[in-house]
Short mmCIF file of C-alpha atoms in Angstrom, two decimals:
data_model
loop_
_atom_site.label_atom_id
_atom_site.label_comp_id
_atom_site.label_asym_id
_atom_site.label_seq_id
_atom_site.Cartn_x
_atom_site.Cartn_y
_atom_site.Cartn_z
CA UNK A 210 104.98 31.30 62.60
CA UNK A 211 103.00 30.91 59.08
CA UNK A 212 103.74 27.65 56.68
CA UNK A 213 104.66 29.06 53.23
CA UNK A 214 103.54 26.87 50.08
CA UNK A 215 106.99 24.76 50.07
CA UNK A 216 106.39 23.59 53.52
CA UNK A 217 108.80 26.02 54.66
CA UNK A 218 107.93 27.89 57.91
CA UNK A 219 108.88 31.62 57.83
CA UNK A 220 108.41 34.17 60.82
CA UNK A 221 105.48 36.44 61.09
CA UNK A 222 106.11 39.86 60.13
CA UNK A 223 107.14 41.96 63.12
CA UNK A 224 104.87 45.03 64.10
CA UNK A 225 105.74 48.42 63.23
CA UNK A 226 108.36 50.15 65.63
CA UNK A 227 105.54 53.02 65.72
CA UNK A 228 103.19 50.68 67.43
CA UNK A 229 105.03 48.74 69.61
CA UNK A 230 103.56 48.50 72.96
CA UNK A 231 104.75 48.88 76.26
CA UNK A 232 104.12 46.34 79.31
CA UNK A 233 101.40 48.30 80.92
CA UNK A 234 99.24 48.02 77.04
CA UNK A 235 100.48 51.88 76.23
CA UNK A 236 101.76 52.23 72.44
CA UNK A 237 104.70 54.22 73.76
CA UNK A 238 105.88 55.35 70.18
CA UNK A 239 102.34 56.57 68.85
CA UNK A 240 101.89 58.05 72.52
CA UNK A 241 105.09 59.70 71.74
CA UNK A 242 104.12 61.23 68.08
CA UNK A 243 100.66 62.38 69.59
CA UNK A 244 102.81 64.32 72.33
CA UNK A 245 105.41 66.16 70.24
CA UNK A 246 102.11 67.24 67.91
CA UNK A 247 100.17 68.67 70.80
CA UNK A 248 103.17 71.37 70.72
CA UNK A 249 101.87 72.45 67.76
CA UNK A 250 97.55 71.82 68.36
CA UNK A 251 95.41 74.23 68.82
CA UNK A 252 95.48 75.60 72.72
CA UNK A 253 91.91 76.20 74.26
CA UNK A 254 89.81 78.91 74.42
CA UNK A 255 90.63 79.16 77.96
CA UNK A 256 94.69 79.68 77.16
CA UNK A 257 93.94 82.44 75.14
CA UNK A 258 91.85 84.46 76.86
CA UNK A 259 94.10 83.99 80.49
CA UNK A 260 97.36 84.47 78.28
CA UNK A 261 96.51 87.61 76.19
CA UNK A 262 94.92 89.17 79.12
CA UNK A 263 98.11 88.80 81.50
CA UNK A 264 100.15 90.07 78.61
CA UNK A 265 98.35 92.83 78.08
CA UNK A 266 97.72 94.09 81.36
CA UNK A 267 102.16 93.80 81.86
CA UNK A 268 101.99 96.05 78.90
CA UNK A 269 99.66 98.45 80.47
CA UNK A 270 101.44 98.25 83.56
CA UNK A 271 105.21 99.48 82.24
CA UNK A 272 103.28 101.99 80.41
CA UNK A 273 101.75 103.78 83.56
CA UNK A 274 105.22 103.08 85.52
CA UNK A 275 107.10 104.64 83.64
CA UNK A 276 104.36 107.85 83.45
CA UNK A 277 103.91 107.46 87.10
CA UNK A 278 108.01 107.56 88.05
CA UNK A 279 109.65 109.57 85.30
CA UNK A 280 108.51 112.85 87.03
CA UNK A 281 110.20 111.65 90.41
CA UNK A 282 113.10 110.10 88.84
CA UNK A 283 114.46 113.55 86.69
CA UNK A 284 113.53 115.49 89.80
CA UNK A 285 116.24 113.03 91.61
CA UNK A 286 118.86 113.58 88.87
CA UNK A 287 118.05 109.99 87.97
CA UNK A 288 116.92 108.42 84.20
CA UNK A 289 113.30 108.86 83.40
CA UNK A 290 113.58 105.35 83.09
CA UNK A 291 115.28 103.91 85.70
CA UNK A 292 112.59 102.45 87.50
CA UNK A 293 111.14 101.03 84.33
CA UNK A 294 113.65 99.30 83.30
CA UNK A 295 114.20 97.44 86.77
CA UNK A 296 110.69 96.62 86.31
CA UNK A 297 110.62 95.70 82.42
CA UNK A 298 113.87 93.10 83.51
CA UNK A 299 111.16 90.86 86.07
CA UNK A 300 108.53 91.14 82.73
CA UNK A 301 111.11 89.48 80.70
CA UNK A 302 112.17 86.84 83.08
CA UNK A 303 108.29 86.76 84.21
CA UNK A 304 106.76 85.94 80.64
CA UNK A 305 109.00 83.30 79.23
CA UNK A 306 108.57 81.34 82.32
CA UNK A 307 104.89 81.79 82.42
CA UNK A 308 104.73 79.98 79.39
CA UNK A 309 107.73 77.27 80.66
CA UNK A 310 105.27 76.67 83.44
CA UNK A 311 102.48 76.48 80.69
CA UNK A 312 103.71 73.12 79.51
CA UNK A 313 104.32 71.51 82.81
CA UNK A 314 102.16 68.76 83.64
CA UNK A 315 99.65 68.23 86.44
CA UNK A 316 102.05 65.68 88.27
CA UNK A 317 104.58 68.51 88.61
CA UNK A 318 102.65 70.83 90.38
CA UNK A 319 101.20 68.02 92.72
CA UNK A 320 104.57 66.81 93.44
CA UNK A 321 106.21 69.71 94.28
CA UNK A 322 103.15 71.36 96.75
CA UNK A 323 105.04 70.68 99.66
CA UNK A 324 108.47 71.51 98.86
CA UNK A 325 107.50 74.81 97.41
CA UNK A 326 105.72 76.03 100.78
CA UNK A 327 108.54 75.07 102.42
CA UNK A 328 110.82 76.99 100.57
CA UNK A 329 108.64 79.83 100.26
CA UNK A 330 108.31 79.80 103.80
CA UNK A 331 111.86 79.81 104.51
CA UNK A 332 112.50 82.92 101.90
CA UNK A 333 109.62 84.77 103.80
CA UNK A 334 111.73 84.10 107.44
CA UNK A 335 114.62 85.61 105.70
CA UNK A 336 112.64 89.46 106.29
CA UNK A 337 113.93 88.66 110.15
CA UNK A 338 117.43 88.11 109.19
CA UNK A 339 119.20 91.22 110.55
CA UNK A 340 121.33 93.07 107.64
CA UNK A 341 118.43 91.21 104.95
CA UNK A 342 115.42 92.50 106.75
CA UNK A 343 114.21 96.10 105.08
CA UNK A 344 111.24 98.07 106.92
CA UNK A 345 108.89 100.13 105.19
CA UNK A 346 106.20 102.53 106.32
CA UNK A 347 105.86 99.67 109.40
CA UNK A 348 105.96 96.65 107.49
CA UNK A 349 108.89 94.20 107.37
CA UNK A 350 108.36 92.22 104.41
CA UNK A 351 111.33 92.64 102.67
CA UNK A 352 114.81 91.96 101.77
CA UNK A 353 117.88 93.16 100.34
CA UNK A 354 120.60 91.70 98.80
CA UNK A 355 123.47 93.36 97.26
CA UNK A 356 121.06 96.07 95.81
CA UNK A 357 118.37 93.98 94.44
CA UNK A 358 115.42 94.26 96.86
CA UNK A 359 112.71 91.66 96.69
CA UNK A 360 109.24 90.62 98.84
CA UNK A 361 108.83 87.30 99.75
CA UNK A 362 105.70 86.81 100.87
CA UNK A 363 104.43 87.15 96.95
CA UNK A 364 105.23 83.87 96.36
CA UNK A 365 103.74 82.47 99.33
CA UNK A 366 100.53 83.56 97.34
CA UNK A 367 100.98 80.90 94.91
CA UNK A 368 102.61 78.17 97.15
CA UNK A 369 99.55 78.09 99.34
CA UNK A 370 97.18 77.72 96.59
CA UNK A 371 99.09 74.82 95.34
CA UNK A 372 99.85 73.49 99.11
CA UNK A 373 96.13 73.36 99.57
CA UNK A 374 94.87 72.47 96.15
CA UNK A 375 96.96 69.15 96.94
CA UNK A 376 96.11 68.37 100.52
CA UNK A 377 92.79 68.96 99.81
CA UNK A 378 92.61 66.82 96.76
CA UNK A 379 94.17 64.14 98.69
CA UNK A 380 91.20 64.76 100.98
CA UNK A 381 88.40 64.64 98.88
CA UNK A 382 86.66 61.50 100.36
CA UNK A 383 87.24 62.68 103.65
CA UNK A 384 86.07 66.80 103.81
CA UNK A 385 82.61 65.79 105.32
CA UNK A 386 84.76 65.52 108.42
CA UNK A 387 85.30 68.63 110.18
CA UNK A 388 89.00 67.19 111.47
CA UNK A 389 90.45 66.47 108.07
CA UNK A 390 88.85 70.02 106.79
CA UNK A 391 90.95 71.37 109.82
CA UNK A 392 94.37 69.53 109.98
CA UNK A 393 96.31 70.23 107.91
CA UNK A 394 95.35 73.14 106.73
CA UNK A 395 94.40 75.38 109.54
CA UNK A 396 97.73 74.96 111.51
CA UNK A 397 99.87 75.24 108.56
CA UNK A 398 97.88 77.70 106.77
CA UNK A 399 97.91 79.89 110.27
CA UNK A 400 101.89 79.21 110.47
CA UNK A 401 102.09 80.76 106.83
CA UNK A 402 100.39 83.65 107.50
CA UNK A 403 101.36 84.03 111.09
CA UNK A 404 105.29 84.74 108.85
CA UNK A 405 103.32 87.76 107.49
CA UNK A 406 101.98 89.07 110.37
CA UNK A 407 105.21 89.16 111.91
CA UNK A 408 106.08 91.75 110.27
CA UNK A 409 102.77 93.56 110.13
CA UNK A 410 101.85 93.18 106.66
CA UNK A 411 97.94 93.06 107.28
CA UNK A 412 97.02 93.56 103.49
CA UNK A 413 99.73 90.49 102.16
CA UNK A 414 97.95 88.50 105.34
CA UNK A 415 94.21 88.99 104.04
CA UNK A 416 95.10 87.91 100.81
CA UNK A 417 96.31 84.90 101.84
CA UNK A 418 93.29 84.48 104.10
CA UNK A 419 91.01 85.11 100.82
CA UNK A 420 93.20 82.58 98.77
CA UNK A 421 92.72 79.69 101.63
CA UNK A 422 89.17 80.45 102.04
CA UNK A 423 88.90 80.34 98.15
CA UNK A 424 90.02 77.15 98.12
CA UNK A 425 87.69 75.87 100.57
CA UNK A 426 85.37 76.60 98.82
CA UNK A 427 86.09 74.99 95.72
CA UNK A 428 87.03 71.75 97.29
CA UNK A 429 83.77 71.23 98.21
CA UNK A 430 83.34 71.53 101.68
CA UNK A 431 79.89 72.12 103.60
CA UNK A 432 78.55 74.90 104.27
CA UNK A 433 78.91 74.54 107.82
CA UNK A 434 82.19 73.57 107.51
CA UNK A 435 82.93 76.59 105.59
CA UNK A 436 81.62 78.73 107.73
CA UNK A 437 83.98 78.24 110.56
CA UNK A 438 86.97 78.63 109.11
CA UNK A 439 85.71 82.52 107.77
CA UNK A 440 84.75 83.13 110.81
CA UNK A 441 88.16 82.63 112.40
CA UNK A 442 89.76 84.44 109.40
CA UNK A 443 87.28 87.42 109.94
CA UNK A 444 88.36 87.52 113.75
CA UNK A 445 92.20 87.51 112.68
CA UNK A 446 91.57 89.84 110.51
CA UNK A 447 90.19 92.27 112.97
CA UNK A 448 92.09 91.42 116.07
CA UNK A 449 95.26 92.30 113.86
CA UNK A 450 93.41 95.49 112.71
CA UNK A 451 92.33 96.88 116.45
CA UNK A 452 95.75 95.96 117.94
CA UNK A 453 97.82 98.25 115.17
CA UNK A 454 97.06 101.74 116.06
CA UNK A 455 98.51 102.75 112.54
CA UNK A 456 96.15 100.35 111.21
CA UNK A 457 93.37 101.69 113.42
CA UNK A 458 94.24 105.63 112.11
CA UNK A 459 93.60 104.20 108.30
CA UNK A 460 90.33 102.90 109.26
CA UNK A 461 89.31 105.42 111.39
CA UNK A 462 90.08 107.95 108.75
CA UNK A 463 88.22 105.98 106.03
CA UNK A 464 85.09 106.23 108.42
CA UNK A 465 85.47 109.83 109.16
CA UNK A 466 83.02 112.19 106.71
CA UNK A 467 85.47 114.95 107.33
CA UNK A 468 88.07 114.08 105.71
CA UNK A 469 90.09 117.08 105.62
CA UNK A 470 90.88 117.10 109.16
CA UNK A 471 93.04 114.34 108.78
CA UNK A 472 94.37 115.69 105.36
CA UNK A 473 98.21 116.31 107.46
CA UNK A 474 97.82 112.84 108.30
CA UNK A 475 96.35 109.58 107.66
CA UNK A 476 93.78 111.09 104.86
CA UNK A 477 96.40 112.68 102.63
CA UNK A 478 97.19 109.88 100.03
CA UNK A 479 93.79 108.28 99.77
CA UNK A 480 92.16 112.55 99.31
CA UNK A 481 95.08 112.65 96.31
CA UNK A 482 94.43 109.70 94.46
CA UNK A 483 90.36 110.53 94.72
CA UNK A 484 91.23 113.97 93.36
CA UNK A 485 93.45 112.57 90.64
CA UNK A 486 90.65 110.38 89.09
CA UNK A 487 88.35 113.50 89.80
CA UNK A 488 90.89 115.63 87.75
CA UNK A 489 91.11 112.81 84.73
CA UNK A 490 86.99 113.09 84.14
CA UNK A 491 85.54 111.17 81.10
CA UNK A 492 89.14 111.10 78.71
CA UNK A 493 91.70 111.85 81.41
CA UNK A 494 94.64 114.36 80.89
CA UNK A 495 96.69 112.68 78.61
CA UNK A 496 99.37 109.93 79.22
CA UNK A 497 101.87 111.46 81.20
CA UNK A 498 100.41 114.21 81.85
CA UNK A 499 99.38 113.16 85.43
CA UNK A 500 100.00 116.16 88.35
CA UNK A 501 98.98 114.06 91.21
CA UNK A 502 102.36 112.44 90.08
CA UNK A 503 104.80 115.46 91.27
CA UNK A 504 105.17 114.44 94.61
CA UNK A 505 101.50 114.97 95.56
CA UNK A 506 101.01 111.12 95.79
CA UNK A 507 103.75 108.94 97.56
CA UNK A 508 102.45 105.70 96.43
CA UNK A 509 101.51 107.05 92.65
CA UNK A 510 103.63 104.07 91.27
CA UNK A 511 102.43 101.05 93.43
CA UNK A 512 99.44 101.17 94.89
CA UNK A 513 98.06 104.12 94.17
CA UNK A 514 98.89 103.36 90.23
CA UNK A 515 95.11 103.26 89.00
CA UNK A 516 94.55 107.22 90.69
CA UNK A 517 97.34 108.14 88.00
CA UNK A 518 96.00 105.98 85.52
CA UNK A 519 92.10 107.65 86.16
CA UNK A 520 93.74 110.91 86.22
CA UNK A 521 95.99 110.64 82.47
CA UNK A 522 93.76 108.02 80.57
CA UNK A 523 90.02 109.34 82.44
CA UNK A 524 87.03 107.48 82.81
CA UNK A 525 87.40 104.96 80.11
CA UNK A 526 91.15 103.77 80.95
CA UNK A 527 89.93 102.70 84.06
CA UNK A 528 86.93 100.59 82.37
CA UNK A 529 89.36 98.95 80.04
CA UNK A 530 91.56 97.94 82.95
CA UNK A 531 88.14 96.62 84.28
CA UNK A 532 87.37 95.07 81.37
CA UNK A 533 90.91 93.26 81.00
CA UNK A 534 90.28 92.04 84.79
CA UNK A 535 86.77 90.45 83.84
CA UNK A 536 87.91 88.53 80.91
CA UNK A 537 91.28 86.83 82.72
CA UNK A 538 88.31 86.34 85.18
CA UNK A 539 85.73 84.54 82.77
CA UNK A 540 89.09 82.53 81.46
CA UNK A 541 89.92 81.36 84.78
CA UNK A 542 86.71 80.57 85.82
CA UNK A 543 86.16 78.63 82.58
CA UNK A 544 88.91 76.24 83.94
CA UNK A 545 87.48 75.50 87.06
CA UNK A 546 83.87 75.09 85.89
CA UNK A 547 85.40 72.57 83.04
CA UNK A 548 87.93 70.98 84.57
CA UNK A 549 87.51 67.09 85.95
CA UNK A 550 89.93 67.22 88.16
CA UNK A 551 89.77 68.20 91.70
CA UNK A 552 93.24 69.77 92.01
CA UNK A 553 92.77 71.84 89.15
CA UNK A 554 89.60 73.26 90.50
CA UNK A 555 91.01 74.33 93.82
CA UNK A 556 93.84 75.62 93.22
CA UNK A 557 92.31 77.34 90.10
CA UNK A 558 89.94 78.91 92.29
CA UNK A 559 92.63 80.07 94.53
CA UNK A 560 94.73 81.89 92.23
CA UNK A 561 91.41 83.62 90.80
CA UNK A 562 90.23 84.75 94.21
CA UNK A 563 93.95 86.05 94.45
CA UNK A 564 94.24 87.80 91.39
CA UNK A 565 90.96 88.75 90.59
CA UNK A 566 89.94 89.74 94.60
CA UNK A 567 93.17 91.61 95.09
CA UNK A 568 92.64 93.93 91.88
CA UNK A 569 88.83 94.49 93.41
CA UNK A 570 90.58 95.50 96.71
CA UNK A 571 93.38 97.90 95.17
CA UNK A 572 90.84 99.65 93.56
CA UNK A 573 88.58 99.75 96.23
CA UNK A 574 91.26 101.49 98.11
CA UNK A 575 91.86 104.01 95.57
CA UNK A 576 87.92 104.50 95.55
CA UNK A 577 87.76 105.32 98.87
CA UNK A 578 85.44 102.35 99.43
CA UNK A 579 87.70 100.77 101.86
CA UNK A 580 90.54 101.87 104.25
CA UNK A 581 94.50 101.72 102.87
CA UNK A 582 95.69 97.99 103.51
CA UNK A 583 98.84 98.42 100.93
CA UNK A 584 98.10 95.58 98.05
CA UNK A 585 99.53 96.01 94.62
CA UNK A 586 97.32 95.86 91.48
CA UNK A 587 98.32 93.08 90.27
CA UNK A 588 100.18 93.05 86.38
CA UNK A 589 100.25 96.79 87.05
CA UNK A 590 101.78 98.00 90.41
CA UNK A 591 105.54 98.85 90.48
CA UNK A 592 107.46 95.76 92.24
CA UNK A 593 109.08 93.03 90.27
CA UNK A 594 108.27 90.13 92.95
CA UNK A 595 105.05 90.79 92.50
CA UNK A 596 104.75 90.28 88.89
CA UNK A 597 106.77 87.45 88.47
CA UNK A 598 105.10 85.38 90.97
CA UNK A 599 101.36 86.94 89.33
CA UNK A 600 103.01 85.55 86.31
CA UNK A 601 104.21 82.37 87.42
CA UNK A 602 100.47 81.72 88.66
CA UNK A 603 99.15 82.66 85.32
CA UNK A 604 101.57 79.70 83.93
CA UNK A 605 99.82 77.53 86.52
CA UNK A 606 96.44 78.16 85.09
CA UNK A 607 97.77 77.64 81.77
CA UNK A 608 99.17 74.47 82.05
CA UNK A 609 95.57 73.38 83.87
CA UNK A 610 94.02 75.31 80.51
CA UNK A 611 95.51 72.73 78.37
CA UNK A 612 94.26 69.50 80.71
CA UNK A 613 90.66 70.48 79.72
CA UNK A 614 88.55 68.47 77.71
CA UNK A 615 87.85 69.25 74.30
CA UNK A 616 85.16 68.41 71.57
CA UNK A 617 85.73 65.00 70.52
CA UNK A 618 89.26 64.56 72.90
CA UNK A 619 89.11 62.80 76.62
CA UNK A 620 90.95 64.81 79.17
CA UNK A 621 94.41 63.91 79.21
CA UNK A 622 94.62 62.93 75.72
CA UNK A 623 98.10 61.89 75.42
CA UNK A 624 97.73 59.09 77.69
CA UNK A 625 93.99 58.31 77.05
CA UNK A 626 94.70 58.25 73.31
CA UNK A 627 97.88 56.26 73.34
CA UNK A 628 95.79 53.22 75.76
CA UNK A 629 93.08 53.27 73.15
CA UNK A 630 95.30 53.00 70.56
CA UNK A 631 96.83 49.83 72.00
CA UNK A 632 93.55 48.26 73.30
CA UNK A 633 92.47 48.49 69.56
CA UNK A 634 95.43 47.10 67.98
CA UNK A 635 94.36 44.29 70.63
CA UNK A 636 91.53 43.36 69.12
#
């Protein structure tokens, strides 16, 4: 109360609305103006570079589907662009929510680690389901519902990276211990992977080895530590490999220096797609003007796709597809070398060895540097599962993008900015 000239005692003037604080010292009204303006702030570097590149490359990739199926589709009596379509429809679901999952905060994706490997894990048993179950070329991984065909095991990319980012966050004191590196996240990570290998998906299996290994490694653990768990992947890996004698035929083929005597058989896709980025040279043939395409390549739209984009664009289409690859990889990278937060870095380092390692090994494949294990390139392959949920983790590393510190700004400014506001007013 203040004492006016007349004696009179009046009531000190109330604060501003704007500044009003809450009980725990937050000014919840300026918190709330600095939030609705970082929807219109300046995103990172970081956002950028991961964003334009994933955009991109989904433009690249309906370009060279529809090249690589038009052929097959008019020689069916189908539309040239039947198959592009179905795949332009899981782009425009796929980038909206990318960018929905771009504003999501770090609490979300913690809180919801455990419910989504569930689920995930649940949608991958449905491949067993007799009547949902669809087998291809050996492999049962996945389903079919009234038409609309979809692979579950895609998402179980992303769920594990987040499942593991969290446990092992939650962890962090403790990883000097070989039991709490262990438990959890051996059993459950061999339970997730054991769904795969159910149905004898050996590449989908190795990727999901490489993404818990990945984050592993960028939780911190010792080297000795570390070394255990690759060692049992490695041994998975090839017990898996030697007790598939389809898988055993790939291999053996991709060590055999004659390759033509297994043209009839296991050699005949991987000798195409060499000979289709042997036929595109320097400048390639022209888009759509692939011949590998008529029926000489089975797999020319999934994961063969970069033979029949070496053979149409040449030389240099391949390097800017390289080139795209590196600088999502720099961006992601970026967050996990800036970020102060251990969550962020693991699970950022999990999607990145995902994306970034299964591109390396799609190529490799069509290089003839290692032996067919079926992966997609990722953004680019045919199959609408697998770019939403490539998407979907792009939106993850987005939203971590915009937790990164910036010149002059503490990490997590909203908060950070509305307590200092209050502690000044304090003074």
């Amino acid at each position: 109360m203040a004492t006016t000239t007349t004696g009179r005692t009046r009531p000190a003037v109330a604060p501003s609305p704007t500044y009003r604080s809450q009980p725990g010292g937050e000014a919840s009204g300026f918190a709330a103006r600095v939030s609705l303006g970082r929807m219109f702030a300046p995103v990172p570097s970081e956002f950028l570079l991961i964003a334009s590149t994933a955009l991109i490359l989904t433009g690249f990739g309906l370009v060279m589907v529809l090249s690589a199926t038009m052929a097959t589709a008019v020689a069916k009596g189908d539309s040239p662009f039947e198959v592009v379509m179905k795949q332009a429809a899981f782009a425009i679901i796929g980038v909206p929510l990318m960018f929905l999952a771009s504003r999501l905060p770090l609490t979300f994706w913690k809180k919801i680690a455990w419910p989504a490997l569930v689920g995930a894990t649940l949608f991958q048993l449905l491949v067993f389901v007799p009547g949902l179950g669809v087998t291809n070329d050996g492999n049962q991984n996945w389903i079919q519902i009234a038409g609309f065909q979809a692979q579950p095991s895609e998402f179980l990319k992303l769920t594990l990276a987040l499942w593991l980012g969290y446990v092992l966050y939650r962890k962090q004191t403790l990883l000097g211990l070989w039991r709490h590196v262990f438990i959890p996240v051996v059993p459950v990570g061999a339970l997730v992977i054991g769904t795969v290998m159910a149905g004898h998906d050996l590449g989908t299996a190795m990727i999901l080895m490489v993404i818990l290994l990945g984050c592993l490694f960028f939780s911190g653990v010792k080297l000795r530590l570390f070394v255990i768990p690759l060692l049992l992947v490695v041994g998975a890996a090839a017990v898996f490999a030697v007790t598939s004698p389809n898988r055993m035929a790939r291999i053996m083929s991709f060590l055999d220096t004659d390759s033509l005597s297994c043209y009839d058989t296991s050699c005949y896709q991987p000798l195409h797609g060499v000979w289709g980025l042997a036929n595109g040279g320097v400048f390639g043939l022209g888009l759509g003007n692939s011949r590998e395409k008529y029926g000489w390549l089975p797999a020319q739209s999934n994961d063969y796709i970069f033979a029949i984009l070496g053979e149409e664009l040449g030389l240099i289409g391949c390097l800017v597809v390289l080139l795209l690859f590196t600088l999502f990889a720099v961006g992601a990278f970026h967050v996990i070398r800036k970020t102060r937060d251990p969550f962020v870095r693991i699970v950022a380092g999990g999607i990145t060895v995902w994306v970034v390692g299964q591109a390396l090994l799609n190529i490799a494949v069509v290089l003839r540097l290692a032996p067919v294990l079926g992966v997609p390139l990722p953004f680019m392959s045919q199959g609408g599962t697998s770019l939403l949920s490539v998407l979907l983790a792009c939106g993850v590393l987005l939203s971590f993008a915009r937790t990164l510190p910036q010149r002059g700004v503490p990490a997590q400014g909203v908060r950070q900015v509305g307590a200092a506001a209050g502690t000044d007013r304090g003074r």
